[in-house]
Coordinates of C-alpha atoms in Angstrom, one line a residue:
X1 CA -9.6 0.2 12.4
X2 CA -9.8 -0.2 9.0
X3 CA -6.3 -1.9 7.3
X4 CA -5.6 -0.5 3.6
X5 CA -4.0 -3.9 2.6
X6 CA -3.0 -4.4 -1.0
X7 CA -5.5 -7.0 -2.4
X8 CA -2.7 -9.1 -3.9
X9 CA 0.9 -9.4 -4.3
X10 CA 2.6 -8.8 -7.6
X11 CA 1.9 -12.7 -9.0
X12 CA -1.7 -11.8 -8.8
X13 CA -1.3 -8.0 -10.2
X14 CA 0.6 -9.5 -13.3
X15 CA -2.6 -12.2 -13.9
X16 CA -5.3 -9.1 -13.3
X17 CA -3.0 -7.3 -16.7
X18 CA -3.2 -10.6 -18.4
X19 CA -6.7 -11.6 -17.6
X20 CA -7.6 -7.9 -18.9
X21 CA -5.5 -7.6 -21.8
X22 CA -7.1 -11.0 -23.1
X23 CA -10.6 -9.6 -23.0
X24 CA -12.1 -9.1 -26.4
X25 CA -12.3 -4.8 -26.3
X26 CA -8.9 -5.3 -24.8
X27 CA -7.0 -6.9 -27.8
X28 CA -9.5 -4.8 -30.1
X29 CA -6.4 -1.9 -31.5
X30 CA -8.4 1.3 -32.2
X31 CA -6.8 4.3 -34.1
X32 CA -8.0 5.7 -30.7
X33 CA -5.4 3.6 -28.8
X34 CA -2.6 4.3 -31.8
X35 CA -2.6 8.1 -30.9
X36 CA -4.0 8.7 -27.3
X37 CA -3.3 5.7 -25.4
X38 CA -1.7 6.1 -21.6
X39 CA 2.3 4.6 -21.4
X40 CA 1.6 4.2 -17.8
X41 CA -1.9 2.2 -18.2
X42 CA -1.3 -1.4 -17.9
X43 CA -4.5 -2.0 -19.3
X44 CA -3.5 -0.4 -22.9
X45 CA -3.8 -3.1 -25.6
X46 CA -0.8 -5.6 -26.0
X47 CA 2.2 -3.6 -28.8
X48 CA 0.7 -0.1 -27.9
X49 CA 3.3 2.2 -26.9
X50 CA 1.2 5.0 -25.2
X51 CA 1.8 8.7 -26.0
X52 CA 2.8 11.4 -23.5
X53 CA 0.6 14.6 -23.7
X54 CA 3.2 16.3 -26.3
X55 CA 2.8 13.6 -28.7
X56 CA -0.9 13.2 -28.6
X57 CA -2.4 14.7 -32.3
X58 CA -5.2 16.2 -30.6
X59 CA -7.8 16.2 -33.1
X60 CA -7.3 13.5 -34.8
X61 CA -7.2 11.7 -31.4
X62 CA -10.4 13.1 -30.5
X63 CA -12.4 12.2 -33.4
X64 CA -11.0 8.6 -33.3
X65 CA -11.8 8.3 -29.3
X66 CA -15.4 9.3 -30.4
X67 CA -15.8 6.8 -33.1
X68 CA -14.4 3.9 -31.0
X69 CA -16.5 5.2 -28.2
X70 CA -19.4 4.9 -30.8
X71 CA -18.7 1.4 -31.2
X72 CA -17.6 0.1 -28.5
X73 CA -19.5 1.8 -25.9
X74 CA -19.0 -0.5 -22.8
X75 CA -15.0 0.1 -23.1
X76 CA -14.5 2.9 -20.7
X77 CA -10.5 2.8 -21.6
X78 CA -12.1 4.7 -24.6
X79 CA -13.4 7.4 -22.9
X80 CA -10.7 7.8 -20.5
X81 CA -7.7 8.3 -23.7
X82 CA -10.7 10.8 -25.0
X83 CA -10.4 12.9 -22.2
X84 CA -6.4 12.7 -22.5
X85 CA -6.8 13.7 -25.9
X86 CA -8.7 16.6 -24.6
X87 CA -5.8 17.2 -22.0
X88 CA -3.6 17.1 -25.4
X89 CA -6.1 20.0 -26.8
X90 CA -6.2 22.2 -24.0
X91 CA -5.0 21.6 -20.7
X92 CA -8.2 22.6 -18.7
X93 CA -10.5 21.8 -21.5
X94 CA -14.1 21.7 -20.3
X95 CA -15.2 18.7 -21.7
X96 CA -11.4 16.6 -19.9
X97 CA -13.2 16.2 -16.5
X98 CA -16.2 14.8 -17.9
X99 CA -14.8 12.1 -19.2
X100 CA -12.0 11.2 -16.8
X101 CA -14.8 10.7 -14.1
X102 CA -17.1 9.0 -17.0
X103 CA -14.6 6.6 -17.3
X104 CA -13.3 6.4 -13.5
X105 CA -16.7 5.8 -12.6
X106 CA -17.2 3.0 -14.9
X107 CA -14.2 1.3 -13.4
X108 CA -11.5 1.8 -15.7
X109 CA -7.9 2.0 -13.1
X110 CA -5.9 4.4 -15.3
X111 CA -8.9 6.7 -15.1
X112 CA -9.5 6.2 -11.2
X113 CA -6.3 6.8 -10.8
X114 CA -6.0 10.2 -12.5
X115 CA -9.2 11.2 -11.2
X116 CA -8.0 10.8 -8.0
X117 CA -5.0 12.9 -8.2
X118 CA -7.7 15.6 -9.0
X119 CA -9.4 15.1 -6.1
X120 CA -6.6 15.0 -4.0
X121 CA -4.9 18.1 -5.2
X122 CA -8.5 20.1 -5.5
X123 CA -7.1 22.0 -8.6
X124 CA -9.3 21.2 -11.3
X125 CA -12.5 19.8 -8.8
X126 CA -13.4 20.3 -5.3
X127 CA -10.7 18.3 -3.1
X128 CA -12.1 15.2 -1.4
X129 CA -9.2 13.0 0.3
X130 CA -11.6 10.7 1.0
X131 CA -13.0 9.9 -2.2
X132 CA -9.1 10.6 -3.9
X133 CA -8.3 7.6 -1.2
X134 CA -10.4 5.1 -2.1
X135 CA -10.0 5.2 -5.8
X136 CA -6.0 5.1 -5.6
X137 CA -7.3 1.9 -3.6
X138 CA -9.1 0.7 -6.4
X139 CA -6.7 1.6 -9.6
X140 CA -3.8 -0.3 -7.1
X141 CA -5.6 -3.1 -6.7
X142 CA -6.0 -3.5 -10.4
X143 CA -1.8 -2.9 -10.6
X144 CA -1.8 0.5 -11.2
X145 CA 1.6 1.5 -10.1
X146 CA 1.3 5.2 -9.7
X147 CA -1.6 4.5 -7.4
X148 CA 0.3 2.0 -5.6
X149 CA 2.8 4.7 -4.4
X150 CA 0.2 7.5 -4.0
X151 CA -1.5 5.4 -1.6
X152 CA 1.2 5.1 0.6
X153 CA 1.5 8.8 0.4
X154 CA -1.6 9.6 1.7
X155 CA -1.8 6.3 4.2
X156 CA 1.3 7.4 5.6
X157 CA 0.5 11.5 6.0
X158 CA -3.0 10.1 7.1
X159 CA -4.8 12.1 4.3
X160 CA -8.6 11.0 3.9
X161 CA -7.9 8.2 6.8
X162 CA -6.4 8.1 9.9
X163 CA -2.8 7.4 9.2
X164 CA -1.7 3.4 8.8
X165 CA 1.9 3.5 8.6
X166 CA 1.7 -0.4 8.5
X167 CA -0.3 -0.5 5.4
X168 CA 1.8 2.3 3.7
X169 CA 4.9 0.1 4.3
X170 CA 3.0 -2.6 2.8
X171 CA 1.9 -0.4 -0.6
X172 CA 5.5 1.3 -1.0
X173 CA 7.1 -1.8 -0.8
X174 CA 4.4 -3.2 -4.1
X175 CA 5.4 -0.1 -6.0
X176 CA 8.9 -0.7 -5.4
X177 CA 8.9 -4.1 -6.6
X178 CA 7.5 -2.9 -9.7
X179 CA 10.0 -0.7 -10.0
X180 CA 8.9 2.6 -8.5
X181 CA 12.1 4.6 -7.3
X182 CA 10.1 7.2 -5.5
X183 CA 8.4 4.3 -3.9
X184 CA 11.6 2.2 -3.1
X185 CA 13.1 5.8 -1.9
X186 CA 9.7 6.4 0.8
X187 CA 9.9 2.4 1.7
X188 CA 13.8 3.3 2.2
X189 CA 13.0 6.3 4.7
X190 CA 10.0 4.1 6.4
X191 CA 12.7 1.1 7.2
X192 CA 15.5 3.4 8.1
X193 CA 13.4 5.1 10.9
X194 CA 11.4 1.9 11.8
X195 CA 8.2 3.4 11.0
X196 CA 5.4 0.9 10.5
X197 CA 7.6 -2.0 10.4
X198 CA 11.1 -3.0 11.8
X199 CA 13.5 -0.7 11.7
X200 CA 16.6 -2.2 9.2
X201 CA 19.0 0.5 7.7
X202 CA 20.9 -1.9 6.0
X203 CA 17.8 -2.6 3.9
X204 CA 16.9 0.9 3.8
X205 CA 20.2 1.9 2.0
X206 CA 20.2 -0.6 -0.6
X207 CA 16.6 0.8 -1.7
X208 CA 18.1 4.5 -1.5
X209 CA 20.9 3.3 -3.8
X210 CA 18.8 1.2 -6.1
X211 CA 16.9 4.4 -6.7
X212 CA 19.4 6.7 -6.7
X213 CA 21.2 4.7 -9.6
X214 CA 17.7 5.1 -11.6
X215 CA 18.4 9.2 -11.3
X216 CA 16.2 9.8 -8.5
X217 CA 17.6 12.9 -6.8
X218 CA 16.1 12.4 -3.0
X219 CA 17.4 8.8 -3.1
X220 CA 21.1 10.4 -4.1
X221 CA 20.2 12.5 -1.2
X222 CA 19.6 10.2 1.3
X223 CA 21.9 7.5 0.1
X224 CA 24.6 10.0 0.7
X225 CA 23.6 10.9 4.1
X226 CA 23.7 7.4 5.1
X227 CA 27.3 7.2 3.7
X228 CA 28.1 10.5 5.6
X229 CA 26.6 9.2 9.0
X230 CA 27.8 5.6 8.8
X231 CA 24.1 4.1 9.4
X232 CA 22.9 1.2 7.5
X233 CA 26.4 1.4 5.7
X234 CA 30.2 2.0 6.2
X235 CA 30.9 5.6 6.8
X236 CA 32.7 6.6 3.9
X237 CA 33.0 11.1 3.6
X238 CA 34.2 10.3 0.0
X239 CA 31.6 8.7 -1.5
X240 CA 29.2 10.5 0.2
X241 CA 30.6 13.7 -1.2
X242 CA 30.3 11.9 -4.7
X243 CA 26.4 11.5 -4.1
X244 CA 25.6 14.5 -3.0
X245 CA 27.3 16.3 -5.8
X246 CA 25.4 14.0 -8.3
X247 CA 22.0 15.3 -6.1
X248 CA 23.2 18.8 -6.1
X249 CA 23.7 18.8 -10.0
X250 CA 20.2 17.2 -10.0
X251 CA 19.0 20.5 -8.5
X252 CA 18.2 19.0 -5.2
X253 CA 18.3 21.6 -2.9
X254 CA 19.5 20.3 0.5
X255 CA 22.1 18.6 -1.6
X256 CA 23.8 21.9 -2.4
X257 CA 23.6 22.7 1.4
X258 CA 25.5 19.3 2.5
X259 CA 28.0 19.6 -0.2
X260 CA 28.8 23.6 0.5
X261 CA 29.6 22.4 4.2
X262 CA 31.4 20.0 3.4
X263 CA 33.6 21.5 0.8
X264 CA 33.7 24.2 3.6
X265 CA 35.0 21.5 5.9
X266 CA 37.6 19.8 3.8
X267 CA 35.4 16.2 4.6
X268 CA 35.3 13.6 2.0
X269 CA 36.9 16.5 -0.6
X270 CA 39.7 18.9 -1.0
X271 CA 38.7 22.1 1.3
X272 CA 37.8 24.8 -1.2
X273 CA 35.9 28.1 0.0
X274 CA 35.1 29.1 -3.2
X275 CA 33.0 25.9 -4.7
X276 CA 31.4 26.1 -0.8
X277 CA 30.5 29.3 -1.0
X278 CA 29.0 29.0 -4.3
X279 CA 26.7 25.8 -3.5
X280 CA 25.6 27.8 -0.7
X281 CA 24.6 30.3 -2.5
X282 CA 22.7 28.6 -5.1
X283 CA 20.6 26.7 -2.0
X284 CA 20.2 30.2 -1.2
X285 CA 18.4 31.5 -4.4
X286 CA 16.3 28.7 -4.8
X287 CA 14.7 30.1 -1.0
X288 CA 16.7 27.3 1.2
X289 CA 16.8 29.0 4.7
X290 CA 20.1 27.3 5.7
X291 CA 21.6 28.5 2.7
X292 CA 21.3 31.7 2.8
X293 CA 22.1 31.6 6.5
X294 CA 25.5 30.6 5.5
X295 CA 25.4 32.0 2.5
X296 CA 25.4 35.5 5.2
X297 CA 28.1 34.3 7.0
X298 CA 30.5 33.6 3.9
X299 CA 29.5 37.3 3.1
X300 CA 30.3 38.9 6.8
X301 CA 33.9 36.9 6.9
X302 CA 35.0 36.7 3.3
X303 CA 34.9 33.0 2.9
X304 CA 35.3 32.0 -0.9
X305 CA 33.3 35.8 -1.7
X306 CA 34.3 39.2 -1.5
X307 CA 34.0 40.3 2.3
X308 CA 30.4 42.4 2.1
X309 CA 29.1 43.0 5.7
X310 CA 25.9 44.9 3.8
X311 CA 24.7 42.2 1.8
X312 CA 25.5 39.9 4.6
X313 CA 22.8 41.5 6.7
X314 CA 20.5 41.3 3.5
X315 CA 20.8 37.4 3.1
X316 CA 20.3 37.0 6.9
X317 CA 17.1 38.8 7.0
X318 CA 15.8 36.5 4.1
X319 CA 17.2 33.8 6.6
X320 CA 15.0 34.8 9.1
X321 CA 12.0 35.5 7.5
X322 CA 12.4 32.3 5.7
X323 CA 11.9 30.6 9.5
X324 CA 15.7 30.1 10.4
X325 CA 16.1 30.5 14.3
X326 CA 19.8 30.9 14.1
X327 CA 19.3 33.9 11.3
X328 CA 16.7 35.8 13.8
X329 CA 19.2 35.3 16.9
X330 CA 21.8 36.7 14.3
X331 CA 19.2 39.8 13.4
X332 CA 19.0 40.5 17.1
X333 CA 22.4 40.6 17.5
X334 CA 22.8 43.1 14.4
X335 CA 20.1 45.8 16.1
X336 CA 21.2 45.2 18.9
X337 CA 25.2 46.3 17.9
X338 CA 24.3 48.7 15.8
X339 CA 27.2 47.9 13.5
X340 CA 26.3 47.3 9.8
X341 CA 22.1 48.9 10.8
X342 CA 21.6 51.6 13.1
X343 CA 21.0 50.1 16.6
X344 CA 17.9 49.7 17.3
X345 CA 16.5 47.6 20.8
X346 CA 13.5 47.3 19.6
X347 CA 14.3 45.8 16.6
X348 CA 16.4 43.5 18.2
X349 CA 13.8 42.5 21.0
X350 CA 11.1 41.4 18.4
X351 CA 14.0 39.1 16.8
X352 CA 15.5 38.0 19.6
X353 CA 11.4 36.8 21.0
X354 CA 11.1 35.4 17.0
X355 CA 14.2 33.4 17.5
X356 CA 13.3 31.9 21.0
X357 CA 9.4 31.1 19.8
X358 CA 11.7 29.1 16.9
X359 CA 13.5 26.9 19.4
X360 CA 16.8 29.1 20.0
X361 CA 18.6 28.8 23.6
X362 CA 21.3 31.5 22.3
X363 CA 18.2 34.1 21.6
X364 CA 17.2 33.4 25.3
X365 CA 20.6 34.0 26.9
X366 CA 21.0 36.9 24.2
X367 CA 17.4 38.8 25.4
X368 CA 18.5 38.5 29.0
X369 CA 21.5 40.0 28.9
X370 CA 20.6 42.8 27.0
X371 CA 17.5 43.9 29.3
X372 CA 19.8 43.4 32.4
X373 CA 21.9 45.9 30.7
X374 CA 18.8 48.1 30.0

């Protein structure tokens, strides 16, 4: 089986940047460079900045691309800020795809790695996981970073290969030590569960806490979880509630979930229905399943809301047709009462079967006894 190894560590990525930058197009400062150059390209010329998109003049970048194309027309880094400038001009500009693979297929890493994220997406080009694979190979060989961590996406969801948890570990843990959070936060989840290498929770933790203090929601997330379960770290309810407040307010969904229960609970924070309720609800509306679940069930019994056994039945159905097994069972149980919706056996068969094909023991028990009542 093929191994997707990196090609060298981070000594040897630094002396690939240094080698390139010390090439003569390299420390050759184009007007081209000044006002379309990539921040995230290590091969930009030494005291360049980069620009994001928003700051890229477009048409003055363009026509400076063009003339240092015109002059120095082995340089594919040329060609590849063209095409950003392009990007800058139009965001599905005609002529951007051109030169992106122009450039990627003259070898230039920034290039192969944003052409890859084409291919593997398939918006803008046909998607080829393959092809997407093998050039996030080749832009992280050369110390792209990005391409460092999107390879151990796809080596780890087995997209375009067979899946090599083993060599994903390996690329993660690259990106991380160039300072990647989302990288040291999927190296973190890979060490937790001992997935391609040894499991070590302690070691997982630290990552999700060194990216978590960089902003990364996730990492807040799991760092939390860790602190709520005890694994990897001291149990501690208190600081856990701290983190996954700080995700929550980062707009991390399952972060508002966790905190509602446990503001529901009284654990790690003073009991409050109301701040529960209202967590829950926000999970809800940004389509979390569990959320509105018990989002529903604040609404049947009053918890921190209003008692509204109406709109209760409302959020469950969006439970349930969102996949939750425990909102179907609930649906069943509702048409099968007749309570708050006409009853209706039927109605509560089909829910009762949607809940059981979703895993639920309580809609089996539930379906028997209502036909051997029938």
């Amino acid at each position: 089986m093929a191994k997707w190894w990196p090609r060298c560590a981070a000594a040897c990525l630094a002396a690939m940047v240094w080698i390139g930058s010390a090439s003569a197009s390299a420390t050759t400062i184009t007007d081209c460079d000044r006002l379309a150059a990539d921040p995230e390209d290590s091969g930009r010329p030494m005291g360049i900045v980069g620009r994001s998109y928003f700051w890229i003049p477009a048409k003055d970048a363009i026509a400076a691309c063009r003339d240092a194309m015109a002059e120095y027309p082995d340089e594919p880094r040329f060609e590849y800020q063209l095409a950003r400038a392009f990007v800058a001009l139009e965001d599905h500009h005609p002529d951007v795809l051109r030169h992106l693979r122009n450039a990627a297929e003259a070898g230039y890493p920034a290039a192969q790695y944003r052409y890859a994220v084409e291919l593997r997406t398939g918006d803008i080009v046909p998607k080829n996981a393959a092809e997407a694979l093998e050039l996030h190979r080749r832009a992280a060989s050369a110390g792209i970073v990005d391409a460092m961590y999107a390879l151990g996406q796809m080596l780890e969801a087995g997209e375009g290969h067979e899946a090599d948890l083993v060599a994903a570990v390996a690329w993660y843990r690259e990106a991380a030590d160039a300072g990647k959070p989302d990288a040291m936060n999927n190296l973190g989840k890979l060490l937790f569960e001992g997935r391609g290498t040894e499991k070590d929770q302690a070691a997982a933790v630290a990552l999700f806490r060194k990216a978590a203090d960089t902003g990364l929601p996730i990492a807040m997330y799991n760092y939390a979880y860790s602190l709520q379960k005890g694994e990897g770290i001291t149990q501690d309810d208190v600081e856990a509630a701290k983190w996954y407040l700080k995700s929550a307010e980062a707009l991390y969904v399952p972060a508002m979930v966790k905190l509602g229960v446990m503001l529901r609970e009284g654990a790690g924070l003073a009991k409050d229905d109301i701040a529960a309720t209202r967590w829950m609800l926000r999970a809800a509306e940004a389509g979390n399943s569990y959320g509105m679940f018990n989002y529903a069930i604040a609404l049947k019994n009053g918890y921190g809301v209003e008692q509204n056994e109406t709109a209760a039945v409302e959020w469950m159905r969006k439970a349930a047709d969102a996949g939750d097994a425990e909102a179907m069972t609930f649906m069943g149980i509702v048409y099968r009462d007749g309570k708050t919706v006409p009853a209706d056996r039927e109605q509560a068969r089909m829910w009762f079967r949607r809940a059981i094909d979703a895993g639920s023991d309580d809609a089996t028990v539930a379906l028997q006894d209502m036909d051997g009542t029938d």
